[in-house]
Coordinates of C-alpha atoms in Angstrom, one line a residue:
Chain A
X23 CA 37.9 98.3 74.1
X24 CA 34.6 97.4 75.5
X25 CA 32.4 100.4 76.1
X26 CA 30.9 98.9 79.2
X27 CA 34.2 99.0 81.1
X28 CA 34.3 102.1 83.4
X29 CA 37.2 103.8 85.2
X30 CA 36.8 103.7 89.0
X31 CA 38.1 106.8 90.8
X32 CA 38.3 106.5 94.6
X33 CA 38.6 110.0 95.9
X34 CA 37.2 111.3 99.2
X35 CA 37.7 115.0 98.3
X36 CA 34.8 116.2 96.1
X37 CA 36.9 119.0 94.7
X38 CA 39.7 116.7 93.7
X39 CA 37.1 114.5 92.1
X40 CA 35.6 117.4 90.3
X41 CA 39.0 118.6 89.1
X42 CA 39.8 115.1 87.9
X43 CA 36.5 114.9 86.1
X44 CA 37.1 118.3 84.5
X45 CA 40.4 117.1 83.3
X46 CA 38.9 113.9 81.8
X47 CA 36.1 115.8 80.2
X48 CA 38.4 117.2 77.6
X49 CA 38.8 113.7 76.3
X50 CA 35.2 112.8 76.7
X51 CA 35.9 110.0 79.0
X52 CA 34.5 111.6 82.1
X53 CA 31.1 109.9 81.5
X54 CA 32.8 106.5 82.0
X55 CA 34.2 107.4 85.4
X56 CA 32.6 106.0 88.5
X57 CA 33.5 108.1 91.6
X58 CA 33.6 106.5 95.0
X59 CA 33.9 108.8 98.1
X60 CA 35.9 106.4 100.3
X61 CA 37.6 103.0 100.3
X62 CA 34.5 101.2 101.7
X63 CA 32.4 102.5 98.8
X64 CA 35.1 101.5 96.3
X65 CA 35.2 98.0 97.7
X66 CA 31.4 97.9 97.6
X67 CA 31.6 98.8 93.9
X68 CA 34.2 96.2 93.2
X69 CA 32.3 93.4 95.0
X70 CA 28.9 94.6 93.6
X71 CA 27.4 95.0 97.0
X72 CA 25.7 97.8 99.1
X73 CA 24.6 100.6 96.7
X74 CA 26.1 98.8 93.8
X75 CA 24.3 95.5 94.1
X76 CA 22.5 96.0 90.9
X77 CA 25.3 97.5 88.8
X78 CA 26.5 96.0 85.6
X79 CA 28.8 93.1 86.3
X80 CA 32.4 93.3 85.3
X81 CA 35.6 94.9 86.6
X82 CA 36.6 98.5 85.9
X83 CA 39.3 99.0 83.3
X84 CA 41.5 100.7 85.9
X85 CA 41.2 101.9 89.5
X86 CA 42.6 105.4 90.5
X87 CA 43.1 105.2 94.2
X88 CA 43.7 108.0 96.6
X89 CA 45.8 107.0 99.6
X90 CA 44.2 108.9 102.4
X91 CA 40.5 108.2 102.6
X92 CA 38.1 107.9 105.5
X93 CA 36.9 104.4 106.7
X94 CA 39.1 102.3 104.5
X95 CA 42.2 103.9 103.1
X96 CA 43.8 103.4 99.7
X97 CA 46.4 100.9 100.9
X98 CA 43.7 98.8 102.5
X99 CA 41.7 98.8 99.3
X100 CA 44.8 97.8 97.3
X101 CA 45.6 95.0 99.7
X102 CA 42.1 93.6 99.5
X103 CA 42.1 93.8 95.7
X104 CA 45.5 92.2 95.3
X105 CA 44.6 89.3 97.6
X106 CA 41.4 88.6 95.6
X107 CA 41.7 86.3 92.6
X108 CA 39.0 88.1 90.7
X109 CA 40.3 91.6 91.3
X110 CA 44.0 91.0 91.3
X111 CA 44.4 91.7 87.6
X112 CA 42.7 95.1 87.6
X113 CA 45.4 97.8 87.1
X114 CA 45.7 100.1 90.1
X115 CA 47.1 103.6 89.9
X116 CA 47.8 105.3 93.2
X117 CA 46.8 109.0 92.7
X118 CA 47.8 110.8 95.8
X119 CA 49.3 114.0 97.3
X120 CA 51.9 112.0 99.3
X121 CA 55.5 111.8 98.1
X122 CA 56.5 109.9 101.2
X123 CA 59.0 107.2 100.6
X124 CA 57.0 104.9 103.0
X125 CA 53.8 105.2 101.0
X126 CA 55.7 104.6 97.7
X127 CA 57.4 101.5 99.1
X128 CA 54.2 100.1 100.6
X129 CA 52.1 100.7 97.5
X130 CA 54.5 99.0 95.2
X131 CA 55.0 96.2 97.7
X132 CA 51.2 95.6 97.7
X133 CA 51.3 95.4 93.9
X134 CA 50.3 98.9 92.7
X135 CA 50.8 99.3 88.9
X136 CA 51.6 103.0 89.0
X137 CA 52.1 105.7 91.6
X138 CA 51.3 109.3 90.6
X139 CA 51.7 112.4 92.8
X140 CA 49.0 114.9 92.1
X141 CA 50.8 118.1 91.0
X142 CA 49.7 121.3 92.7
X143 CA 49.8 123.2 89.4
X144 CA 46.4 122.7 87.7
X145 CA 47.9 122.6 84.2
X146 CA 50.1 119.7 85.2
X147 CA 47.4 118.0 87.1
X148 CA 45.1 118.1 84.1
X149 CA 47.8 116.7 81.8
X150 CA 48.6 114.0 84.4
X151 CA 45.0 112.9 84.8
X152 CA 44.5 113.1 81.0
X153 CA 47.5 111.0 80.2
X154 CA 46.6 108.4 82.9
X155 CA 43.1 108.1 81.6
X156 CA 44.2 107.9 78.1
X157 CA 46.8 105.2 78.8
X158 CA 44.9 103.0 81.2
X159 CA 41.5 103.7 79.8
X160 CA 42.1 103.6 76.1
X161 CA 45.7 102.6 75.1
X162 CA 46.2 99.8 77.6
X163 CA 44.4 96.5 76.9
X164 CA 42.9 95.4 80.2
X165 CA 43.0 91.8 81.3
X166 CA 40.0 89.6 80.3
X167 CA 37.4 89.8 83.0
X168 CA 37.6 86.6 85.1
X169 CA 34.0 86.7 86.2
X170 CA 32.6 87.2 82.7
X171 CA 34.8 84.7 81.0
X172 CA 33.5 82.0 83.2
X173 CA 29.9 82.6 82.1
Chain B
X289 CA 57.7 126.8 110.2
X290 CA 58.8 128.3 113.4
X291 CA 58.2 125.1 115.3
X292 CA 60.4 123.2 112.9
X293 CA 63.2 125.6 113.5
X294 CA 62.9 125.3 117.2
X295 CA 62.8 121.6 117.0
X296 CA 66.1 121.6 115.2
X297 CA 67.8 124.0 117.6
X298 CA 66.5 121.9 120.6
X299 CA 67.9 118.8 119.0
X300 CA 71.4 120.3 118.5
X301 CA 71.4 121.6 122.1
X302 CA 70.6 118.2 123.4
X303 CA 73.5 116.8 121.4
X304 CA 76.0 119.3 122.8
X305 CA 74.7 118.8 126.3
X306 CA 75.2 115.1 126.0
X307 CA 78.8 115.5 124.8
X308 CA 79.7 118.0 127.6
X309 CA 78.4 115.9 130.4
X310 CA 80.2 112.9 129.0
X311 CA 83.5 114.7 129.2
X312 CA 83.1 116.5 132.5
X313 CA 83.8 113.7 134.9
X314 CA 84.5 115.7 138.2
X315 CA 81.0 116.9 139.1
X316 CA 80.9 119.8 141.4
X317 CA 78.3 118.2 143.6
X318 CA 80.3 115.0 144.3
X319 CA 80.3 115.5 148.0
X320 CA 81.7 113.3 150.8
X321 CA 85.4 112.7 150.4
X322 CA 85.9 115.4 147.8
X323 CA 86.0 118.4 150.1
X324 CA 89.7 119.1 149.6
X325 CA 89.9 121.8 146.9
X326 CA 92.9 120.3 145.0
X327 CA 91.3 116.9 145.1
X328 CA 88.4 118.3 143.2
X329 CA 90.6 119.4 140.4
X330 CA 91.5 115.8 139.7
X331 CA 89.6 113.7 137.3
X332 CA 88.0 110.5 138.6
X333 CA 90.7 108.4 137.0
X334 CA 93.4 110.4 138.8
X335 CA 91.6 110.2 142.1
X336 CA 91.4 106.4 141.8
X337 CA 95.1 106.3 140.8
X338 CA 95.9 108.5 143.7
X339 CA 94.0 106.2 146.1
X340 CA 95.6 103.1 144.7
X341 CA 99.0 104.7 145.0
X342 CA 98.4 105.3 148.7
X343 CA 97.4 101.7 149.1
X344 CA 100.4 100.6 147.3
X345 CA 102.8 102.7 149.4
X346 CA 101.0 101.4 152.5
X347 CA 101.6 97.8 151.4
X348 CA 105.3 98.6 150.8
X349 CA 105.6 100.1 154.2
X350 CA 104.0 97.1 155.8
X351 CA 106.4 94.9 153.9
X352 CA 109.4 97.0 155.1
X353 CA 108.3 96.8 158.7
X354 CA 107.7 93.1 158.6
X355 CA 111.1 92.6 156.9
X356 CA 112.9 94.7 159.5
X357 CA 111.2 92.8 162.4
X358 CA 112.0 89.5 160.9
X359 CA 115.6 90.5 160.5
X360 CA 115.9 91.6 164.1
X361 CA 114.3 88.3 165.3
X362 CA 116.6 86.2 163.1
X363 CA 119.6 88.2 164.4
X364 CA 118.5 87.8 168.0
X365 CA 118.0 84.1 167.5
X366 CA 121.5 83.8 166.0
X367 CA 122.9 85.6 169.0
X368 CA 120.9 83.4 171.3
X369 CA 122.5 80.3 169.7
X370 CA 125.9 81.8 170.2
X371 CA 125.1 82.6 173.9
X372 CA 124.0 79.0 174.6
X373 CA 127.0 77.7 172.8
X374 CA 129.3 79.9 174.9
X375 CA 127.6 78.8 178.1
X376 CA 128.0 75.2 177.0
X377 CA 131.7 75.6 176.1
X378 CA 132.5 77.5 179.3
X379 CA 130.9 74.7 181.3
X380 CA 132.9 72.1 179.4
X381 CA 136.1 74.0 180.0
X382 CA 135.4 74.4 183.6
X383 CA 134.8 70.7 184.0
X384 CA 137.8 69.8 181.9
X385 CA 140.2 71.9 183.9
X386 CA 138.8 70.6 187.1
X387 CA 139.2 67.0 185.9
X388 CA 142.7 67.7 184.7
X389 CA 143.8 69.1 188.0
X390 CA 142.3 66.2 189.9
X391 CA 144.0 63.6 187.7
X392 CA 147.3 65.5 187.8
X393 CA 147.3 65.4 191.6
X394 CA 146.8 61.6 191.4
X395 CA 149.7 61.4 189.0
X396 CA 151.9 63.4 191.3
X397 CA 151.0 61.0 194.1
X398 CA 151.3 57.8 192.2
X399 CA 153.6 58.6 189.3
X400 CA 151.3 56.6 187.1
X401 CA 151.4 58.2 183.6
X402 CA 147.8 57.1 182.9
X403 CA 146.7 60.0 185.1
X404 CA 148.3 62.5 182.7
X405 CA 145.7 61.9 180.0
X406 CA 143.2 64.6 181.1
X407 CA 146.0 67.1 181.5
X408 CA 147.4 66.4 178.1
X409 CA 143.9 66.7 176.6
X410 CA 143.5 70.1 178.1
X411 CA 146.9 71.2 176.9
X412 CA 146.1 70.0 173.4
X413 CA 142.6 71.6 173.3
X414 CA 143.4 74.8 175.3
X415 CA 144.1 77.0 172.3
X416 CA 141.1 75.8 170.3
X417 CA 138.7 76.2 173.2
X418 CA 140.0 79.6 174.2
X419 CA 139.9 80.9 170.6
X420 CA 136.4 79.6 170.4
X421 CA 135.3 81.3 173.6
X422 CA 137.0 84.5 172.5
X423 CA 135.1 84.3 169.2
X424 CA 131.8 83.7 170.9
X425 CA 132.4 86.5 173.4
X426 CA 133.0 89.0 170.7
X427 CA 130.6 91.9 170.7
X428 CA 130.6 92.5 174.5
X429 CA 133.6 94.4 175.9
X430 CA 133.2 92.8 179.3
X431 CA 133.0 89.3 178.0
X432 CA 136.0 89.9 175.7
X433 CA 138.0 91.1 178.6
X434 CA 137.0 88.1 180.7
X435 CA 137.8 85.7 177.9
X436 CA 141.3 87.3 177.7
X437 CA 141.7 86.9 181.5
X438 CA 140.5 83.3 181.2
X439 CA 143.2 82.7 178.5
X440 CA 145.9 84.1 180.7
X441 CA 144.7 82.3 183.8
X442 CA 144.7 79.0 181.9
X443 CA 148.2 79.7 180.6
X444 CA 149.3 80.2 184.2
X445 CA 147.5 77.1 185.3
X446 CA 149.0 75.0 182.6
X447 CA 152.5 76.5 183.4
X448 CA 152.1 75.6 187.1
X449 CA 151.0 72.1 186.2
X450 CA 153.9 71.7 183.8
X451 CA 156.3 72.9 186.5
X452 CA 154.9 70.3 188.9
X453 CA 155.3 67.5 186.4
X454 CA 158.9 68.6 185.8
X455 CA 159.6 68.7 189.5
X456 CA 158.3 65.1 189.8
X457 CA 160.6 64.0 187.1
X458 CA 163.5 65.8 188.7
X459 CA 163.0 65.1 192.4
X460 CA 160.6 62.2 192.6
X461 CA 157.4 62.0 194.6
X462 CA 158.8 63.5 197.7
X463 CA 159.6 66.7 195.9
X464 CA 156.0 67.2 194.9
X465 CA 154.3 65.9 198.0
X466 CA 153.1 69.2 199.2
X467 CA 152.1 70.3 195.7
X468 CA 150.2 67.2 195.2
X469 CA 148.2 67.8 198.3
X470 CA 147.3 71.4 197.5
X471 CA 147.0 70.9 193.8
X472 CA 149.6 72.5 191.5
X473 CA 147.3 75.2 190.2
X474 CA 144.9 75.7 193.0
X475 CA 144.7 79.5 192.7
X476 CA 144.3 79.5 189.0
X477 CA 141.6 76.9 189.0
X478 CA 139.6 79.0 191.5
X479 CA 140.2 82.0 189.3
X480 CA 138.9 80.1 186.3
X481 CA 135.8 79.1 188.2
X482 CA 135.2 82.7 189.1
X483 CA 135.7 83.9 185.5
X484 CA 133.5 81.2 184.0
X485 CA 130.8 81.9 186.6
X486 CA 130.9 85.6 185.8
X487 CA 130.8 85.0 182.0
X488 CA 128.0 82.5 182.5
X489 CA 126.0 84.9 184.5
X490 CA 126.7 87.8 182.1
X491 CA 125.6 85.6 179.1
X492 CA 122.4 84.5 180.8
X493 CA 121.6 88.1 181.7
X494 CA 122.2 89.2 178.1
X495 CA 119.9 86.3 176.9
X496 CA 117.1 87.4 179.2
X497 CA 117.4 91.0 178.0
X498 CA 117.4 89.9 174.4
X499 CA 114.3 87.8 174.8
X500 CA 112.6 90.7 176.4
X501 CA 113.7 93.0 173.5
X502 CA 112.5 90.6 170.9
X503 CA 109.1 90.3 172.5
X504 CA 108.8 94.1 172.7
X505 CA 109.9 94.5 169.1
X506 CA 107.4 91.9 168.0
X507 CA 104.6 93.6 169.9
X508 CA 105.5 96.9 168.3
X509 CA 105.5 95.4 164.9
X510 CA 102.2 93.8 165.3
X511 CA 100.7 97.1 166.4
X512 CA 102.2 98.8 163.4
X513 CA 101.0 96.1 161.0
X514 CA 97.5 96.3 162.5
X515 CA 97.5 100.1 162.1
X516 CA 98.7 99.8 158.6
X517 CA 96.1 97.2 157.7
X518 CA 93.4 99.4 159.1
X519 CA 94.7 102.3 157.1
X520 CA 94.7 100.2 154.0
X521 CA 91.1 99.2 154.6
X522 CA 90.1 102.8 155.0
X523 CA 91.9 103.8 151.8
X524 CA 90.4 100.9 149.9
X525 CA 87.0 101.8 151.2
X526 CA 87.5 105.3 150.0
X527 CA 88.7 104.1 146.6
X528 CA 85.7 101.8 146.5
X529 CA 83.4 104.7 147.3
X530 CA 85.0 106.8 144.6
X531 CA 84.6 104.1 142.0
X532 CA 81.1 103.3 143.0
X533 CA 80.1 106.9 143.1
X534 CA 81.5 107.3 139.6
X535 CA 79.7 104.3 138.3
X536 CA 76.5 105.4 139.8
X537 CA 77.0 108.8 138.2
X538 CA 77.8 107.3 134.9
X539 CA 74.8 105.0 135.1
X540 CA 72.6 108.0 135.9
X541 CA 74.0 109.9 132.9
X542 CA 73.5 106.9 130.7
X543 CA 69.9 106.5 131.9
X544 CA 69.4 110.2 131.3
X545 CA 70.8 110.0 127.8
X546 CA 68.6 107.0 127.1
X547 CA 65.6 108.9 128.3
X548 CA 66.5 111.8 126.2
X549 CA 67.0 109.5 123.2
X550 CA 63.6 108.0 123.7
X551 CA 62.1 111.5 124.0
X552 CA 63.9 112.6 120.9
X553 CA 62.7 109.5 119.0
X554 CA 59.1 110.2 120.1
X555 CA 59.5 113.8 119.0
X556 CA 60.9 112.6 115.7
X557 CA 58.0 110.2 115.2
X558 CA 55.6 113.0 115.9
X559 CA 57.3 115.2 113.5
X560 CA 57.2 112.5 110.9
X561 CA 53.4 112.1 111.1
X562 CA 53.2 115.9 111.2
X563 CA 55.1 116.3 108.0
X564 CA 53.1 113.5 106.5
X565 CA 49.8 115.3 107.1
X566 CA 51.4 118.5 105.8
X567 CA 52.5 116.7 102.7
X568 CA 49.0 115.4 102.1
X569 CA 46.5 117.8 103.5
X570 CA 48.2 121.1 102.8
X571 CA 48.8 120.4 99.2
X572 CA 45.2 119.5 98.4
X573 CA 43.6 123.0 99.0
X574 CA 46.4 124.6 97.0
X575 CA 45.6 122.2 94.1
X576 CA 42.0 123.2 94.4
X577 CA 42.8 127.0 94.4
X578 CA 44.9 126.6 91.2
X579 CA 42.4 124.1 89.7
X580 CA 39.3 126.2 90.3
X581 CA 41.1 129.4 89.2
X582 CA 41.9 127.6 85.9
X583 CA 38.3 126.3 85.6
X584 CA 37.0 129.8 86.3
X585 CA 39.3 131.3 83.7
X586 CA 38.0 128.7 81.2
X587 CA 34.3 129.3 82.1
X588 CA 34.7 133.1 81.9
X589 CA 37.0 133.0 78.9
X590 CA 34.7 135.2 76.8
X591 CA 33.6 137.8 79.3
X592 CA 36.9 138.1 81.3
X593 CA 38.6 141.5 81.3
X594 CA 42.3 142.0 81.6
X595 CA 42.2 142.9 85.3
X596 CA 40.2 139.9 86.3
X597 CA 42.6 137.7 84.3
X598 CA 45.6 139.2 86.1
X599 CA 43.9 138.5 89.5
X600 CA 43.4 134.9 88.5
X601 CA 47.0 134.6 87.4
X602 CA 48.1 136.0 90.8
X603 CA 45.9 133.4 92.6
X604 CA 47.5 130.6 90.5
X605 CA 51.0 131.9 91.0
X606 CA 50.6 132.2 94.8
X607 CA 49.2 128.7 95.0
X608 CA 52.1 127.4 93.0
X609 CA 54.6 129.2 95.2
X610 CA 53.1 127.8 98.3
X611 CA 53.2 124.4 96.8
X612 CA 56.9 124.9 96.1
X613 CA 57.4 126.0 99.7
X614 CA 55.7 123.0 101.1
X615 CA 57.7 120.7 98.9
X616 CA 61.0 122.3 99.9
X617 CA 60.0 122.1 103.6
X618 CA 59.2 118.5 103.2
X619 CA 62.5 117.8 101.7
X620 CA 64.2 119.7 104.5
X621 CA 62.3 117.8 107.2
X622 CA 63.0 114.5 105.4
X623 CA 66.7 115.3 105.3
X624 CA 66.7 115.5 109.1
X625 CA 65.3 112.1 109.7
X626 CA 66.2 110.1 106.6
X627 CA 68.5 107.1 107.3
X628 CA 72.0 108.0 106.2
X629 CA 73.6 105.7 103.7
X630 CA 77.3 105.7 104.4
X631 CA 79.8 105.1 101.6
X632 CA 82.7 106.8 99.9
X633 CA 81.7 109.7 97.7
X634 CA 83.9 110.9 94.9
X635 CA 83.4 114.7 95.1
X636 CA 85.1 115.3 91.7
X637 CA 82.6 113.1 90.0
X638 CA 79.7 114.4 92.0
X639 CA 80.5 118.1 91.1
X640 CA 80.8 117.2 87.4
X641 CA 77.4 115.5 87.3
X642 CA 75.8 118.4 89.2
X643 CA 77.3 120.8 86.6
X644 CA 75.9 118.6 83.9
X645 CA 72.4 118.7 85.5
X646 CA 72.6 122.5 85.8
X647 CA 73.5 123.1 82.2
X648 CA 69.8 123.5 81.2
X649 CA 69.4 126.3 83.8
X650 CA 72.2 128.3 82.2
X651 CA 70.0 129.4 79.3
X652 CA 73.0 129.8 77.1
X653 CA 75.0 131.8 79.7
X654 CA 78.7 131.3 79.7
X655 CA 80.4 130.7 83.0
X656 CA 84.1 130.4 83.5
X657 CA 84.6 127.4 85.7
X658 CA 87.7 126.6 87.7
X659 CA 87.5 123.2 89.3
X660 CA 90.4 122.1 91.4
X661 CA 91.2 118.5 92.4
X662 CA 88.5 117.2 94.8
X663 CA 88.9 114.3 97.2
X664 CA 86.7 111.4 98.1
X665 CA 84.9 111.7 101.4
X666 CA 82.8 109.3 103.5
X667 CA 79.1 110.1 103.4
X668 CA 75.7 109.7 101.8
X669 CA 76.0 110.3 98.1
X670 CA 72.4 111.6 97.6
X671 CA 72.7 114.0 100.5
X672 CA 76.1 115.3 99.5
X673 CA 74.8 115.8 96.0
X674 CA 72.0 117.9 97.4
X675 CA 74.7 120.0 99.2
X676 CA 76.7 120.7 96.1
X677 CA 73.7 121.0 93.9
X678 CA 72.4 123.8 96.2
X679 CA 75.8 125.6 96.4
X680 CA 76.6 125.4 92.7
X681 CA 73.0 126.4 91.7
X682 CA 73.3 129.3 94.1
X683 CA 76.6 130.4 92.5
X684 CA 75.0 130.1 89.1
X685 CA 71.9 132.0 90.2
X686 CA 73.7 134.9 91.9
X687 CA 76.1 135.4 89.1
X688 CA 73.3 135.7 86.5
X689 CA 73.6 139.5 86.6
X690 CA 77.3 139.4 85.8
X691 CA 78.6 139.8 82.2
X692 CA 81.5 137.4 83.0
X693 CA 80.5 134.9 85.6
X694 CA 83.2 133.0 87.4
X695 CA 82.8 130.1 89.6
X696 CA 85.6 128.2 91.3
X697 CA 85.4 125.0 93.3
X698 CA 88.3 123.4 95.1
X699 CA 90.0 122.3 98.3
X700 CA 90.7 125.2 100.7
X701 CA 92.8 123.2 103.1
X702 CA 92.9 119.8 104.7
X703 CA 93.9 118.4 108.1
X704 CA 94.3 114.8 109.1
X705 CA 90.6 114.7 110.2
X706 CA 88.8 117.0 107.7
X707 CA 88.8 118.6 104.3
X708 CA 87.5 122.1 103.6
X709 CA 86.0 122.6 100.2
X710 CA 85.0 126.0 98.8
X711 CA 82.6 127.2 96.2
X712 CA 83.4 130.7 95.1
X713 CA 81.6 133.0 92.8
X714 CA 81.9 136.6 91.6
X715 CA 78.2 137.2 91.9
X716 CA 76.2 139.7 93.9
X717 CA 77.6 138.5 97.2
X718 CA 76.1 139.4 100.6
X719 CA 76.7 141.6 103.6
X720 CA 78.7 139.7 106.3
X721 CA 76.3 141.3 108.9
X722 CA 73.7 138.8 107.7
X723 CA 76.0 135.8 107.4
X724 CA 74.3 134.2 110.4
X725 CA 70.9 134.3 108.7
X726 CA 72.3 132.7 105.6
X727 CA 71.7 129.1 106.7
X728 CA 68.3 129.6 108.4
X729 CA 65.1 128.1 107.2
X730 CA 63.2 130.5 104.9
X731 CA 65.9 133.1 105.4
X732 CA 66.5 135.1 102.3
X733 CA 69.0 137.9 101.7
X734 CA 67.5 139.0 98.4
X735 CA 64.0 140.1 97.4
X736 CA 61.9 137.6 95.5
X737 CA 61.8 139.8 92.4
X738 CA 65.6 140.0 92.4
X739 CA 66.4 136.2 92.6
X740 CA 63.8 133.5 92.9
X741 CA 64.0 130.9 95.6
X742 CA 62.2 129.7 98.8
X743 CA 65.1 130.2 101.2
X744 CA 65.4 126.5 102.1
X745 CA 68.4 125.4 100.1
X746 CA 71.2 126.6 102.4
X747 CA 69.2 125.4 105.4
X748 CA 69.3 122.0 103.8
X749 CA 73.0 122.3 103.1
X750 CA 73.7 123.0 106.7
X751 CA 71.5 120.2 108.0
X752 CA 73.1 117.7 105.7
X753 CA 76.7 118.8 106.5
X754 CA 75.9 118.7 110.2
X755 CA 74.6 115.2 109.9
X756 CA 77.9 114.3 108.3
X757 CA 79.7 115.7 111.3
X758 CA 81.0 118.7 109.3
X759 CA 80.6 122.5 109.3
X760 CA 79.6 125.0 106.8
X761 CA 80.1 128.8 106.6
X762 CA 80.3 131.6 104.1
X763 CA 82.3 134.7 103.4
X764 CA 81.3 137.5 101.1
X765 CA 80.7 141.2 100.6
X766 CA 78.0 143.0 98.6
X767 CA 78.8 143.0 94.9
X768 CA 82.1 141.2 95.7
X769 CA 81.0 137.7 95.3
X770 CA 80.6 135.0 97.9
X771 CA 82.6 131.9 99.0
X772 CA 80.9 129.0 100.7
X773 CA 83.0 126.6 102.8
X774 CA 82.1 123.0 103.6
X775 CA 84.3 121.2 106.1
X776 CA 83.7 117.4 105.9
X777 CA 85.3 114.8 108.0
X778 CA 87.7 112.5 106.1
X779 CA 88.2 108.8 106.8
X780 CA 90.6 109.6 109.6
X781 CA 88.1 112.0 111.2
X782 CA 85.0 109.9 111.1
X783 CA 84.3 108.3 114.5

């Protein structure tokens, strides 16, 4: 895998973000994680605009999306991504507290690649995040970057 | 938690209220025509039937009166015809006898047989005419008597005339000269005139009376019919009022129900968004508590003493327990509003898969199972699975202290509309005094260190069974085991 490809984590709760990072740390992948604090920031990152205008071009290897976020929520980010030809192929994992059937149905209808309910138990949370990062960040081969392949 | 419970009880109250007001048709405040006590006891259907019966009886009465009057009028008109006929016949007879006498006198004077024609005609027709008169006069004693007198007088007249004719044949014109001048039946003819006049007058008088009677009868009938029709109108108006009143009432109840339904739906929506936030927001801090406790443990790994480690464990355990509570509560609230999927559920198969799933929880325990024949019932398979999963898991859990655990499942009894299924165990049982608490949310009859659990399972069971239109109850005694009963509507009982 290309070392330049980061994992994008959209999570409004700093504690959740910290816990997720702590979980990834064990596999030394936390340094590849970009944390966005809401949906708007995540979209800014994906479109290289706002605070991310000067970031290294290229799509993240996977996006971990929280559902409930201020400004632009997870479903909105997912909808925007899946209707954009450049972003459509990025794998998206919904990482949320909600087990509501409605959320599950809507997420998959919009094209989410996976849906993971954050376990309350830290041990299980750690292993879930670890496995997710391992699979999507290392084991899974991401699609070729459309924007870079053109150049 | 409390608010959830209240919500449920409110909902079930609204349901029973709706059902009651639907059945109770005679409202106590239905004023107006419903002042008579016994009338109040009648249902609206019976009241309407009663009203229509009165109208029907009224129509029958009007028909009877009209029929009777028409019969009288027809009768009278028949008698009138006979009266006119009698008058006519009498006049004809009068004229005929007169003519016959006149011609006979001419015959007696001239001896010309041609003058005998009228006499012979009278002789020939006398019997017919008299019988006819007698027939027409029947019904009135006076007239009958006069007809009889007429008959005799005519006989005498004809006899006198016959004698005159015989005398002429015997002694020639001279012998009958005097008779010819006077007329052979002068007295009888005069008598006939008198009788005919009397009969004529009597008949005309009767006619006049009868016409007056018919008119009076008709007037009376018209008055009766008018009164009857008026009564009908009043009755019909009353029935109309009853029906309209009932319809208004029903419409009001329907509107009320609709309003309640809308309120209920709004409350449900609210509850849904509430439980959504609970699901999302309440779980996050718990995750943080457990997470940071774990991070702390890791950070302090070297310098942590035993006491501090135990405190951290307790923090984690509490967070996990609350997480479990929230999850159970969410399942419970979802059960209440989830759309029901209706199909036929084979309970025998359902119970066997539940037992299969519970095998891991047995941890090598041996349980003696007695599973009777189980029927298929209409319902939601996932929900009913939850019911039996809970009941059987409870039975397994509460027999864990028994050396020889026994669990029996079967049909207790069945009626045409429902089937009662029992789940019996020989576990620790419960005190019947607390039976009412058994199915409440977060109600537990055992301490947490005796048997684990959040106290939501049986609340779920009751909620699901209620949604299926069934009932659930339990019997037991401390240390004597417990039996749970689930009454579910069968195909015949589902409305």
